[in-house]
Amino acid sequence: MAVLPRTLMSFAIMTMLIELAMAATHTVGGPNGGWDATTDLQTWVSSQTFLVGDNLNFQYSPSHNVLEVSKADYDSCQGSNSIQAYNGGSTTIPLSSPGKRYFICGTIGHCSQGMKLEVDTSLATTSAPPPTASPAANLAPQKSPSTTPAPSPDTPLASSLAPETSSAAPSPAQSPELAFSPTPNAIVIPSSESPTSISRTGSSPEPSAASSLNNKGSLTLGFGIVMMLFLAF
């Protein structure tokens, strides 16, 4: 619990040091004039910015003085009820609080000649330091957004997951086993035997009479050779 008061005290000291470092001393009527009847004090005060912590410095001759008065006495140039009275040729007044303060010269006739000053003091604005991120937030891994596109609602899930297959049929040049005949109604299959036409309707072909005789002759010749070899042994 002792950390909080210590922190507040440190902050207050820091604020005071900042205000002291930023404090400015405004010489009335300067740099080319002063607290006298020949200086345009209204133009000078309109060009200044007065902040809490600044100082107001009056430099004047022995024929003048400085009176701090109320708003009503300022407007009527009355110095008999002054809040504070200063003389001596050099007066420095600290502007320690915000608000308006009114000053006139108490010498008769000088206030009506322009030796009057209204000072509006405002609070100094100090920027707070930016918040620092905690170490845990800095060490937390950052998730990168997924680049996988979501499936379209118009596309079925099964079609999006199915592998792509090629629907192109192999060309005659890629399939050496099939050769198309010049006629569109038959497919010719190359073979060592005699070619046989295959109907496109899918029915089994019937062997011709010549091919049947050739097969019977081959069987008879083979049987005769076997019998001769059997008798020889």
mmCIF file of N, CA and C in Angstrom, residues 54-173:
data_model
loop_
_atom_site.group_PDB
_atom_site.id
_atom_site.type_symbol
_atom_site.label_atom_id
_atom_site.label_comp_id
_atom_site.label_asym_id
_atom_site.label_seq_id
_atom_site.Cartn_x
_atom_site.Cartn_y
_atom_site.Cartn_z
ATOM 1 N N ASP A 54 3.843 31.111 -14.793
ATOM 2 C CA ASP A 54 4.582 32.211 -15.408
ATOM 3 C C ASP A 54 4.709 33.380 -14.425
ATOM 4 N N ASN A 55 5.553 34.320 -14.800
ATOM 5 C CA ASN A 55 5.776 35.529 -13.991
ATOM 6 C C ASN A 55 5.501 36.767 -14.830
ATOM 7 N N LEU A 56 4.941 37.764 -14.184
ATOM 8 C CA LEU A 56 4.647 39.059 -14.813
ATOM 9 C C LEU A 56 5.565 40.106 -14.214
ATOM 10 N N ASN A 57 6.428 40.679 -15.068
ATOM 11 C CA ASN A 57 7.444 41.616 -14.586
ATOM 12 C C ASN A 57 7.128 43.045 -15.063
ATOM 13 N N PHE A 58 7.067 43.965 -14.118
ATOM 14 C CA PHE A 58 6.814 45.383 -14.415
ATOM 15 C C PHE A 58 8.114 46.161 -14.218
ATOM 16 N N GLN A 59 8.502 46.889 -15.230
ATOM 17 C CA GLN A 59 9.645 47.800 -15.157
ATOM 18 C C GLN A 59 9.116 49.227 -15.376
ATOM 19 N N TYR A 60 9.345 50.130 -14.427
ATOM 20 C CA TYR A 60 8.720 51.458 -14.502
ATOM 21 C C TYR A 60 9.612 52.479 -13.782
ATOM 22 N N SER A 61 9.327 53.739 -14.040
ATOM 23 C CA SER A 61 10.053 54.862 -13.418
ATOM 24 C C SER A 61 9.430 55.183 -12.058
ATOM 25 N N PRO A 62 10.109 56.038 -11.234
ATOM 26 C CA PRO A 62 9.576 56.376 -9.895
ATOM 27 C C PRO A 62 8.245 57.096 -9.925
ATOM 28 N N SER A 63 7.832 57.638 -11.074
ATOM 29 C CA SER A 63 6.541 58.345 -11.131
ATOM 30 C C SER A 63 5.356 57.394 -11.286
ATOM 31 N N HIS A 64 5.647 56.095 -11.377
ATOM 32 C CA HIS A 64 4.584 55.107 -11.575
ATOM 33 C C HIS A 64 4.587 54.095 -10.422
ATOM 34 N N ASN A 65 3.546 53.358 -10.338
ATOM 35 C CA ASN A 65 3.459 52.227 -9.415
ATOM 36 C C ASN A 65 2.542 51.167 -10.035
ATOM 37 N N VAL A 66 2.347 50.068 -9.316
ATOM 38 C CA VAL A 66 1.513 48.961 -9.812
ATOM 39 C C VAL A 66 0.485 48.641 -8.743
ATOM 40 N N LEU A 67 -0.795 48.685 -9.110
ATOM 41 C CA LEU A 67 -1.884 48.332 -8.204
ATOM 42 C C LEU A 67 -2.686 47.181 -8.804
ATOM 43 N N GLU A 68 -2.890 46.150 -8.005
ATOM 44 C CA GLU A 68 -3.788 45.069 -8.436
ATOM 45 C C GLU A 68 -5.167 45.368 -7.861
ATOM 46 N N VAL A 69 -6.172 45.421 -8.743
ATOM 47 C CA VAL A 69 -7.509 45.860 -8.333
ATOM 48 C C VAL A 69 -8.552 44.854 -8.817
ATOM 49 N N SER A 70 -9.798 45.095 -8.421
ATOM 50 C CA SER A 70 -10.919 44.261 -8.868
ATOM 51 C C SER A 70 -11.348 44.691 -10.264
ATOM 52 N N LYS A 71 -12.290 43.916 -10.819
ATOM 53 C CA LYS A 71 -12.784 44.222 -12.165
ATOM 54 C C LYS A 71 -13.514 45.566 -12.182
ATOM 55 N N ALA A 72 -14.271 45.829 -11.182
ATOM 56 C CA ALA A 72 -15.014 47.101 -11.149
ATOM 57 C C ALA A 72 -14.066 48.290 -11.041
ATOM 58 N N ASP A 73 -13.041 48.195 -10.178
ATOM 59 C CA ASP A 73 -12.075 49.287 -10.063
ATOM 60 C C ASP A 73 -11.215 49.407 -11.310
ATOM 61 N N TYR A 74 -10.991 48.314 -11.980
ATOM 62 C CA TYR A 74 -10.233 48.352 -13.248
ATOM 63 C C TYR A 74 -11.015 49.135 -14.288
ATOM 64 N N ASP A 75 -12.312 48.849 -14.395
ATOM 65 C CA ASP A 75 -13.115 49.543 -15.395
ATOM 66 C C ASP A 75 -13.253 51.042 -15.087
ATOM 67 N N SER A 76 -13.305 51.388 -13.796
ATOM 68 C CA SER A 76 -13.497 52.803 -13.412
ATOM 69 C C SER A 76 -12.198 53.514 -13.063
ATOM 70 N N CYS A 77 -11.051 52.786 -13.174
ATOM 71 C CA CYS A 77 -9.727 53.345 -12.860
ATOM 72 C C CYS A 77 -9.680 53.897 -11.418
ATOM 73 N N GLN A 78 -10.187 53.116 -10.488
ATOM 74 C CA GLN A 78 -10.144 53.488 -9.076
ATOM 75 C C GLN A 78 -9.103 52.629 -8.365
ATOM 76 N N GLY A 79 -8.151 53.283 -7.665
ATOM 77 C CA GLY A 79 -7.099 52.555 -6.972
ATOM 78 C C GLY A 79 -7.156 52.663 -5.475
ATOM 79 N N SER A 80 -8.242 53.235 -4.947
ATOM 80 C CA SER A 80 -8.319 53.423 -3.501
ATOM 81 C C SER A 80 -8.566 52.114 -2.758
ATOM 82 N N ASN A 81 -9.157 51.146 -3.398
ATOM 83 C CA ASN A 81 -9.432 49.846 -2.773
ATOM 84 C C ASN A 81 -8.599 48.741 -3.438
ATOM 85 N N SER A 82 -7.317 48.973 -3.619
ATOM 86 C CA SER A 82 -6.456 48.017 -4.322
ATOM 87 C C SER A 82 -6.261 46.741 -3.499
ATOM 88 N N ILE A 83 -6.102 45.639 -4.193
ATOM 89 C CA ILE A 83 -5.815 44.349 -3.548
ATOM 90 C C ILE A 83 -4.355 44.305 -3.113
ATOM 91 N N GLN A 84 -3.472 44.713 -3.993
ATOM 92 C CA GLN A 84 -2.043 44.792 -3.689
ATOM 93 C C GLN A 84 -1.494 46.070 -4.332
ATOM 94 N N ALA A 85 -0.469 46.642 -3.697
ATOM 95 C CA ALA A 85 0.191 47.852 -4.217
ATOM 96 C C ALA A 85 1.690 47.601 -4.245
ATOM 97 N N TYR A 86 2.304 47.949 -5.366
ATOM 98 C CA TYR A 86 3.751 47.710 -5.548
ATOM 99 C C TYR A 86 4.390 49.003 -6.046
ATOM 100 N N ASN A 87 5.636 49.230 -5.614
ATOM 101 C CA ASN A 87 6.444 50.339 -6.126
ATOM 102 C C ASN A 87 7.914 49.947 -5.997
ATOM 103 N N GLY A 88 8.795 50.796 -6.431
ATOM 104 C CA GLY A 88 10.223 50.501 -6.372
ATOM 105 C C GLY A 88 10.868 50.399 -7.736
ATOM 106 N N GLY A 89 10.113 50.465 -8.821
ATOM 107 C CA GLY A 89 10.698 50.481 -10.171
ATOM 108 C C GLY A 89 10.771 49.116 -10.836
ATOM 109 N N SER A 90 10.729 48.022 -10.075
ATOM 110 C CA SER A 90 10.773 46.667 -10.655
ATOM 111 C C SER A 90 9.925 45.739 -9.778
ATOM 112 N N THR A 91 8.895 45.203 -10.356
ATOM 113 C CA THR A 91 7.964 44.337 -9.617
ATOM 114 C C THR A 91 7.719 43.079 -10.435
ATOM 115 N N THR A 92 7.885 41.918 -9.785
ATOM 116 C CA THR A 92 7.611 40.621 -10.427
ATOM 117 C C THR A 92 6.472 39.951 -9.670
ATOM 118 N N ILE A 93 5.409 39.628 -10.383
ATOM 119 C CA ILE A 93 4.211 39.032 -9.796
ATOM 120 C C ILE A 93 4.048 37.636 -10.372
ATOM 121 N N PRO A 94 4.067 36.581 -9.526
ATOM 122 C CA PRO A 94 3.857 35.217 -10.038
ATOM 123 C C PRO A 94 2.391 34.966 -10.356
ATOM 124 N N LEU A 95 2.171 34.324 -11.476
ATOM 125 C CA LEU A 95 0.811 33.935 -11.888
ATOM 126 C C LEU A 95 0.601 32.484 -11.437
ATOM 127 N N SER A 96 0.180 32.324 -10.201
ATOM 128 C CA SER A 96 0.126 31.001 -9.573
ATOM 129 C C SER A 96 -1.220 30.298 -9.713
ATOM 130 N N SER A 97 -2.222 30.963 -10.228
ATOM 131 C CA SER A 97 -3.546 30.339 -10.341
ATOM 132 C C SER A 97 -4.214 30.819 -11.634
ATOM 133 N N PRO A 98 -5.110 29.976 -12.195
ATOM 134 C CA PRO A 98 -5.789 30.389 -13.426
ATOM 135 C C PRO A 98 -6.858 31.446 -13.144
ATOM 136 N N GLY A 99 -7.156 32.229 -14.158
ATOM 137 C CA GLY A 99 -8.168 33.265 -14.019
ATOM 138 C C GLY A 99 -7.655 34.625 -14.474
ATOM 139 N N LYS A 100 -8.514 35.623 -14.355
ATOM 140 C CA LYS A 100 -8.180 36.976 -14.783
ATOM 141 C C LYS A 100 -7.743 37.819 -13.587
ATOM 142 N N ARG A 101 -6.715 38.663 -13.838
ATOM 143 C CA ARG A 101 -6.220 39.597 -12.828
ATOM 144 C C ARG A 101 -6.085 40.968 -13.480
ATOM 145 N N TYR A 102 -6.257 42.011 -12.675
ATOM 146 C CA TYR A 102 -6.353 43.373 -13.213
ATOM 147 C C TYR A 102 -5.334 44.268 -12.507
ATOM 148 N N PHE A 103 -4.580 45.041 -13.331
ATOM 149 C CA PHE A 103 -3.533 45.914 -12.805
ATOM 150 C C PHE A 103 -3.706 47.313 -13.411
ATOM 151 N N ILE A 104 -3.455 48.339 -12.593
ATOM 152 C CA ILE A 104 -3.498 49.737 -13.062
ATOM 153 C C ILE A 104 -2.348 50.493 -12.405
ATOM 154 N N CYS A 105 -2.077 51.667 -12.971
ATOM 155 C CA CYS A 105 -1.126 52.582 -12.329
ATOM 156 C C CYS A 105 -1.915 53.517 -11.407
ATOM 157 N N GLY A 106 -1.455 53.624 -10.157
ATOM 158 C CA GLY A 106 -2.183 54.429 -9.170
ATOM 159 C C GLY A 106 -1.956 55.914 -9.277
ATOM 160 N N THR A 107 -1.025 56.370 -10.105
ATOM 161 C CA THR A 107 -0.809 57.803 -10.273
ATOM 162 C C THR A 107 -2.035 58.402 -10.960
ATOM 163 N N ILE A 108 -2.480 59.547 -10.466
ATOM 164 C CA ILE A 108 -3.720 60.163 -10.972
ATOM 165 C C ILE A 108 -3.592 60.454 -12.471
ATOM 166 N N GLY A 109 -4.558 60.011 -13.203
ATOM 167 C CA GLY A 109 -4.638 60.270 -14.638
ATOM 168 C C GLY A 109 -3.916 59.236 -15.491
ATOM 169 N N HIS A 110 -3.023 58.414 -14.918
ATOM 170 C CA HIS A 110 -2.261 57.467 -15.752
ATOM 171 C C HIS A 110 -3.128 56.287 -16.220
ATOM 172 N N CYS A 111 -4.020 55.845 -15.387
ATOM 173 C CA CYS A 111 -4.875 54.704 -15.798
ATOM 174 C C CYS A 111 -5.746 55.100 -16.978
ATOM 175 N N SER A 112 -6.330 56.305 -16.913
ATOM 176 C CA SER A 112 -7.184 56.743 -18.024
ATOM 177 C C SER A 112 -6.382 56.991 -19.298
ATOM 178 N N GLN A 113 -5.056 57.154 -19.180
ATOM 179 C CA GLN A 113 -4.196 57.330 -20.352
ATOM 180 C C GLN A 113 -3.746 55.986 -20.948
ATOM 181 N N GLY A 114 -4.141 54.883 -20.357
ATOM 182 C CA GLY A 114 -3.827 53.565 -20.936
ATOM 183 C C GLY A 114 -2.964 52.675 -20.083
ATOM 184 N N MET A 115 -2.571 53.147 -18.865
ATOM 185 C CA MET A 115 -1.740 52.293 -18.027
ATOM 186 C C MET A 115 -2.634 51.352 -17.193
ATOM 187 N N LYS A 116 -3.214 50.403 -17.874
ATOM 188 C CA LYS A 116 -4.057 49.391 -17.248
ATOM 189 C C LYS A 116 -3.870 48.077 -18.005
ATOM 190 N N LEU A 117 -3.956 46.994 -17.289
ATOM 191 C CA LEU A 117 -3.607 45.696 -17.884
ATOM 192 C C LEU A 117 -4.528 44.604 -17.326
ATOM 193 N N GLU A 118 -5.159 43.838 -18.226
ATOM 194 C CA GLU A 118 -5.965 42.672 -17.860
ATOM 195 C C GLU A 118 -5.240 41.413 -18.318
ATOM 196 N N VAL A 119 -4.892 40.552 -17.372
ATOM 197 C CA VAL A 119 -4.111 39.342 -17.654
ATOM 198 C C VAL A 119 -4.997 38.131 -17.406
ATOM 199 N N ASP A 120 -5.131 37.276 -18.424
ATOM 200 C CA ASP A 120 -5.926 36.037 -18.327
ATOM 201 C C ASP A 120 -4.966 34.850 -18.305
ATOM 202 N N THR A 121 -4.904 34.185 -17.158
ATOM 203 C CA THR A 121 -3.979 33.064 -16.966
ATOM 204 C C THR A 121 -4.745 31.757 -17.111
ATOM 205 N N SER A 122 -4.168 30.819 -17.889
ATOM 206 C CA SER A 122 -4.797 29.512 -18.098
ATOM 207 C C SER A 122 -3.870 28.408 -17.604
ATOM 208 N N LEU A 123 -4.435 27.219 -17.439
ATOM 209 C CA LEU A 123 -3.669 26.074 -16.966
ATOM 210 C C LEU A 123 -2.738 25.565 -18.057
ATOM 211 N N ALA A 124 -1.552 25.135 -17.629
ATOM 212 C CA ALA A 124 -0.609 24.538 -18.569
ATOM 213 C C ALA A 124 -1.049 23.118 -18.866
ATOM 214 N N THR A 125 -0.990 22.739 -20.120
ATOM 215 C CA THR A 125 -1.377 21.385 -20.534
ATOM 216 C C THR A 125 -0.126 20.574 -20.735
ATOM 217 N N THR A 126 -0.032 19.462 -20.026
ATOM 218 C CA THR A 126 1.103 18.542 -20.151
ATOM 219 C C THR A 126 0.593 17.237 -20.692
ATOM 220 N N SER A 127 1.271 16.723 -21.694
ATOM 221 C CA SER A 127 0.854 15.464 -22.320
ATOM 222 C C SER A 127 1.322 14.296 -21.479
ATOM 223 N N ALA A 128 0.404 13.358 -21.250
ATOM 224 C CA ALA A 128 0.745 12.168 -20.479
ATOM 225 C C ALA A 128 1.539 11.206 -21.335
ATOM 226 N N PRO A 129 2.481 10.443 -20.730
ATOM 227 C CA PRO A 129 3.263 9.481 -21.517
ATOM 228 C C PRO A 129 2.375 8.379 -22.042
ATOM 229 N N PRO A 130 2.671 7.851 -23.238
ATOM 230 C CA PRO A 130 1.830 6.794 -23.811
ATOM 231 C C PRO A 130 1.915 5.535 -22.973
ATOM 232 N N PRO A 131 0.809 4.767 -22.890
ATOM 233 C CA PRO A 131 0.840 3.531 -22.098
ATOM 234 C C PRO A 131 1.727 2.497 -22.748
ATOM 235 N N THR A 132 2.456 1.776 -21.903
ATOM 236 C CA THR A 132 3.345 0.724 -22.374
ATOM 237 C C THR A 132 2.652 -0.606 -22.268
ATOM 238 N N ALA A 133 2.878 -1.449 -23.273
ATOM 239 C CA ALA A 133 2.246 -2.766 -23.281
ATOM 240 C C ALA A 133 2.948 -3.673 -22.292
ATOM 241 N N SER A 134 2.183 -4.553 -21.675
ATOM 242 C CA SER A 134 2.753 -5.493 -20.714
ATOM 243 C C SER A 134 3.605 -6.519 -21.430
ATOM 244 N N PRO A 135 4.641 -7.106 -20.721
ATOM 245 C CA PRO A 135 5.481 -8.129 -21.376
ATOM 246 C C PRO A 135 4.684 -9.327 -21.842
ATOM 247 N N ALA A 136 3.627 -9.690 -21.083
ATOM 248 C CA ALA A 136 2.836 -10.847 -21.505
ATOM 249 C C ALA A 136 2.168 -10.611 -22.844
ATOM 250 N N ALA A 137 1.724 -9.359 -23.077
ATOM 251 C CA ALA A 137 1.079 -9.051 -24.367
ATOM 252 C C ALA A 137 2.088 -9.070 -25.499
ATOM 253 N N ASN A 138 3.361 -8.652 -25.190
ATOM 254 C CA ASN A 138 4.366 -8.652 -26.245
ATOM 255 C C ASN A 138 4.805 -10.061 -26.611
ATOM 256 N N LEU A 139 4.786 -11.000 -25.600
ATOM 257 C CA LEU A 139 5.243 -12.351 -25.859
ATOM 258 C C LEU A 139 4.154 -13.242 -26.425
ATOM 259 N N ALA A 140 2.904 -12.796 -26.402
ATOM 260 C CA ALA A 140 1.811 -13.630 -26.902
ATOM 261 C C ALA A 140 1.952 -13.817 -28.395
ATOM 262 N N PRO A 141 1.844 -15.076 -28.879
ATOM 263 C CA PRO A 141 1.968 -15.298 -30.338
ATOM 264 C C PRO A 141 0.816 -14.687 -31.082
ATOM 265 N N GLN A 142 1.124 -14.183 -32.205
ATOM 266 C CA GLN A 142 0.100 -13.576 -33.054
ATOM 267 C C GLN A 142 -0.351 -14.583 -34.090
ATOM 268 N N LYS A 143 -1.655 -14.760 -34.183
ATOM 269 C CA LYS A 143 -2.224 -15.698 -35.132
ATOM 270 C C LYS A 143 -2.439 -15.008 -36.466
ATOM 271 N N SER A 144 -1.850 -15.644 -37.484
ATOM 272 C CA SER A 144 -2.043 -15.092 -38.819
ATOM 273 C C SER A 144 -3.369 -15.563 -39.376
ATOM 274 N N PRO A 145 -4.054 -14.727 -40.117
ATOM 275 C CA PRO A 145 -5.350 -15.133 -40.680
ATOM 276 C C PRO A 145 -5.202 -16.252 -41.676
ATOM 277 N N SER A 146 -6.128 -17.193 -41.642
ATOM 278 C CA SER A 146 -6.086 -18.340 -42.543
ATOM 279 C C SER A 146 -6.320 -17.898 -43.967
ATOM 280 N N THR A 147 -5.501 -18.487 -44.858
ATOM 281 C CA THR A 147 -5.621 -18.144 -46.282
ATOM 282 C C THR A 147 -6.451 -19.156 -47.050
ATOM 283 N N THR A 148 -6.964 -20.213 -46.343
ATOM 284 C CA THR A 148 -7.766 -21.220 -47.036
ATOM 285 C C THR A 148 -9.116 -20.634 -47.392
ATOM 286 N N PRO A 149 -9.471 -20.596 -48.649
ATOM 287 C CA PRO A 149 -10.759 -19.988 -49.018
ATOM 288 C C PRO A 149 -11.916 -20.852 -48.549
ATOM 289 N N ALA A 150 -12.951 -20.228 -48.060
ATOM 290 C CA ALA A 150 -14.148 -20.945 -47.614
ATOM 291 C C ALA A 150 -14.923 -21.430 -48.822
ATOM 292 N N PRO A 151 -15.496 -22.619 -48.714
ATOM 293 C CA PRO A 151 -16.276 -23.129 -49.874
ATOM 294 C C PRO A 151 -17.488 -22.265 -50.139
ATOM 295 N N SER A 152 -17.803 -22.149 -51.401
ATOM 296 C CA SER A 152 -18.955 -21.336 -51.790
ATOM 297 C C SER A 152 -20.230 -22.014 -51.351
ATOM 298 N N PRO A 153 -21.213 -21.232 -50.845
ATOM 299 C CA PRO A 153 -22.490 -21.865 -50.440
ATOM 300 C C PRO A 153 -23.232 -22.512 -51.581
ATOM 301 N N ASP A 154 -22.934 -22.146 -52.845
ATOM 302 C CA ASP A 154 -23.625 -22.739 -53.989
ATOM 303 C C ASP A 154 -22.984 -24.034 -54.453
ATOM 304 N N THR A 155 -21.811 -24.391 -53.908
ATOM 305 C CA THR A 155 -21.093 -25.579 -54.348
ATOM 306 C C THR A 155 -21.306 -26.692 -53.348
ATOM 307 N N PRO A 156 -21.750 -27.873 -53.727
ATOM 308 C CA PRO A 156 -21.925 -28.982 -52.772
ATOM 309 C C PRO A 156 -20.594 -29.369 -52.173
ATOM 310 N N LEU A 157 -20.649 -29.866 -50.903
ATOM 311 C CA LEU A 157 -19.433 -30.236 -50.194
ATOM 312 C C LEU A 157 -18.764 -31.430 -50.832
ATOM 313 N N ALA A 158 -19.573 -32.401 -51.286
ATOM 314 C CA ALA A 158 -18.992 -33.606 -51.884
ATOM 315 C C ALA A 158 -18.260 -33.288 -53.164
ATOM 316 N N SER A 159 -18.837 -32.364 -53.967
ATOM 317 C CA SER A 159 -18.184 -32.028 -55.228
ATOM 318 C C SER A 159 -16.907 -31.257 -55.008
ATOM 319 N N SER A 160 -16.848 -30.446 -53.905
ATOM 320 C CA SER A 160 -15.632 -29.687 -53.630
ATOM 321 C C SER A 160 -14.519 -30.571 -53.113
ATOM 322 N N LEU A 161 -14.885 -31.739 -52.447
ATOM 323 C CA LEU A 161 -13.858 -32.626 -51.903
ATOM 324 C C LEU A 161 -13.454 -33.715 -52.878
ATOM 325 N N ALA A 162 -14.247 -34.021 -53.925
ATOM 326 C CA ALA A 162 -13.943 -35.106 -54.846
ATOM 327 C C ALA A 162 -12.752 -34.742 -55.695
ATOM 328 N N PRO A 163 -11.829 -35.711 -55.951
ATOM 329 C CA PRO A 163 -10.667 -35.409 -56.808
ATOM 330 C C PRO A 163 -11.083 -35.238 -58.246
ATOM 331 N N GLU A 164 -10.306 -34.456 -58.901
ATOM 332 C CA GLU A 164 -10.601 -34.192 -60.297
ATOM 333 C C GLU A 164 -10.103 -35.359 -61.164
ATOM 334 N N THR A 165 -10.919 -35.854 -62.040
ATOM 335 C CA THR A 165 -10.564 -36.941 -62.953
ATOM 336 C C THR A 165 -10.677 -36.453 -64.376
ATOM 337 N N SER A 166 -9.849 -36.968 -65.180
ATOM 338 C CA SER A 166 -9.847 -36.577 -66.586
ATOM 339 C C SER A 166 -10.895 -37.384 -67.330
ATOM 340 N N SER A 167 -11.774 -36.687 -68.008
ATOM 341 C CA SER A 167 -12.848 -37.349 -68.757
ATOM 342 C C SER A 167 -12.504 -37.551 -70.212
ATOM 343 N N ALA A 168 -11.301 -37.191 -70.588
ATOM 344 C CA ALA A 168 -10.943 -37.309 -72.002
ATOM 345 C C ALA A 168 -10.615 -38.757 -72.332
ATOM 346 N N ALA A 169 -11.178 -39.285 -73.367
ATOM 347 C CA ALA A 169 -10.917 -40.665 -73.810
ATOM 348 C C ALA A 169 -9.584 -40.718 -74.523
ATOM 349 N N PRO A 170 -8.868 -41.844 -74.417
ATOM 350 C CA PRO A 170 -7.566 -41.940 -75.110
ATOM 351 C C PRO A 170 -7.756 -41.900 -76.607
ATOM 352 N N SER A 171 -6.858 -41.218 -77.240
ATOM 353 C CA SER A 171 -6.905 -41.082 -78.697
ATOM 354 C C SER A 171 -6.382 -42.346 -79.340
ATOM 355 N N PRO A 172 -6.686 -42.554 -80.559
ATOM 356 C CA PRO A 172 -6.171 -43.760 -81.260
ATOM 357 C C PRO A 172 -4.661 -43.823 -81.267
ATOM 358 N N ALA A 173 -3.994 -42.672 -81.269
ATOM 359 C CA ALA A 173 -2.532 -42.687 -81.292
ATOM 360 C C ALA A 173 -1.966 -43.172 -79.976
#
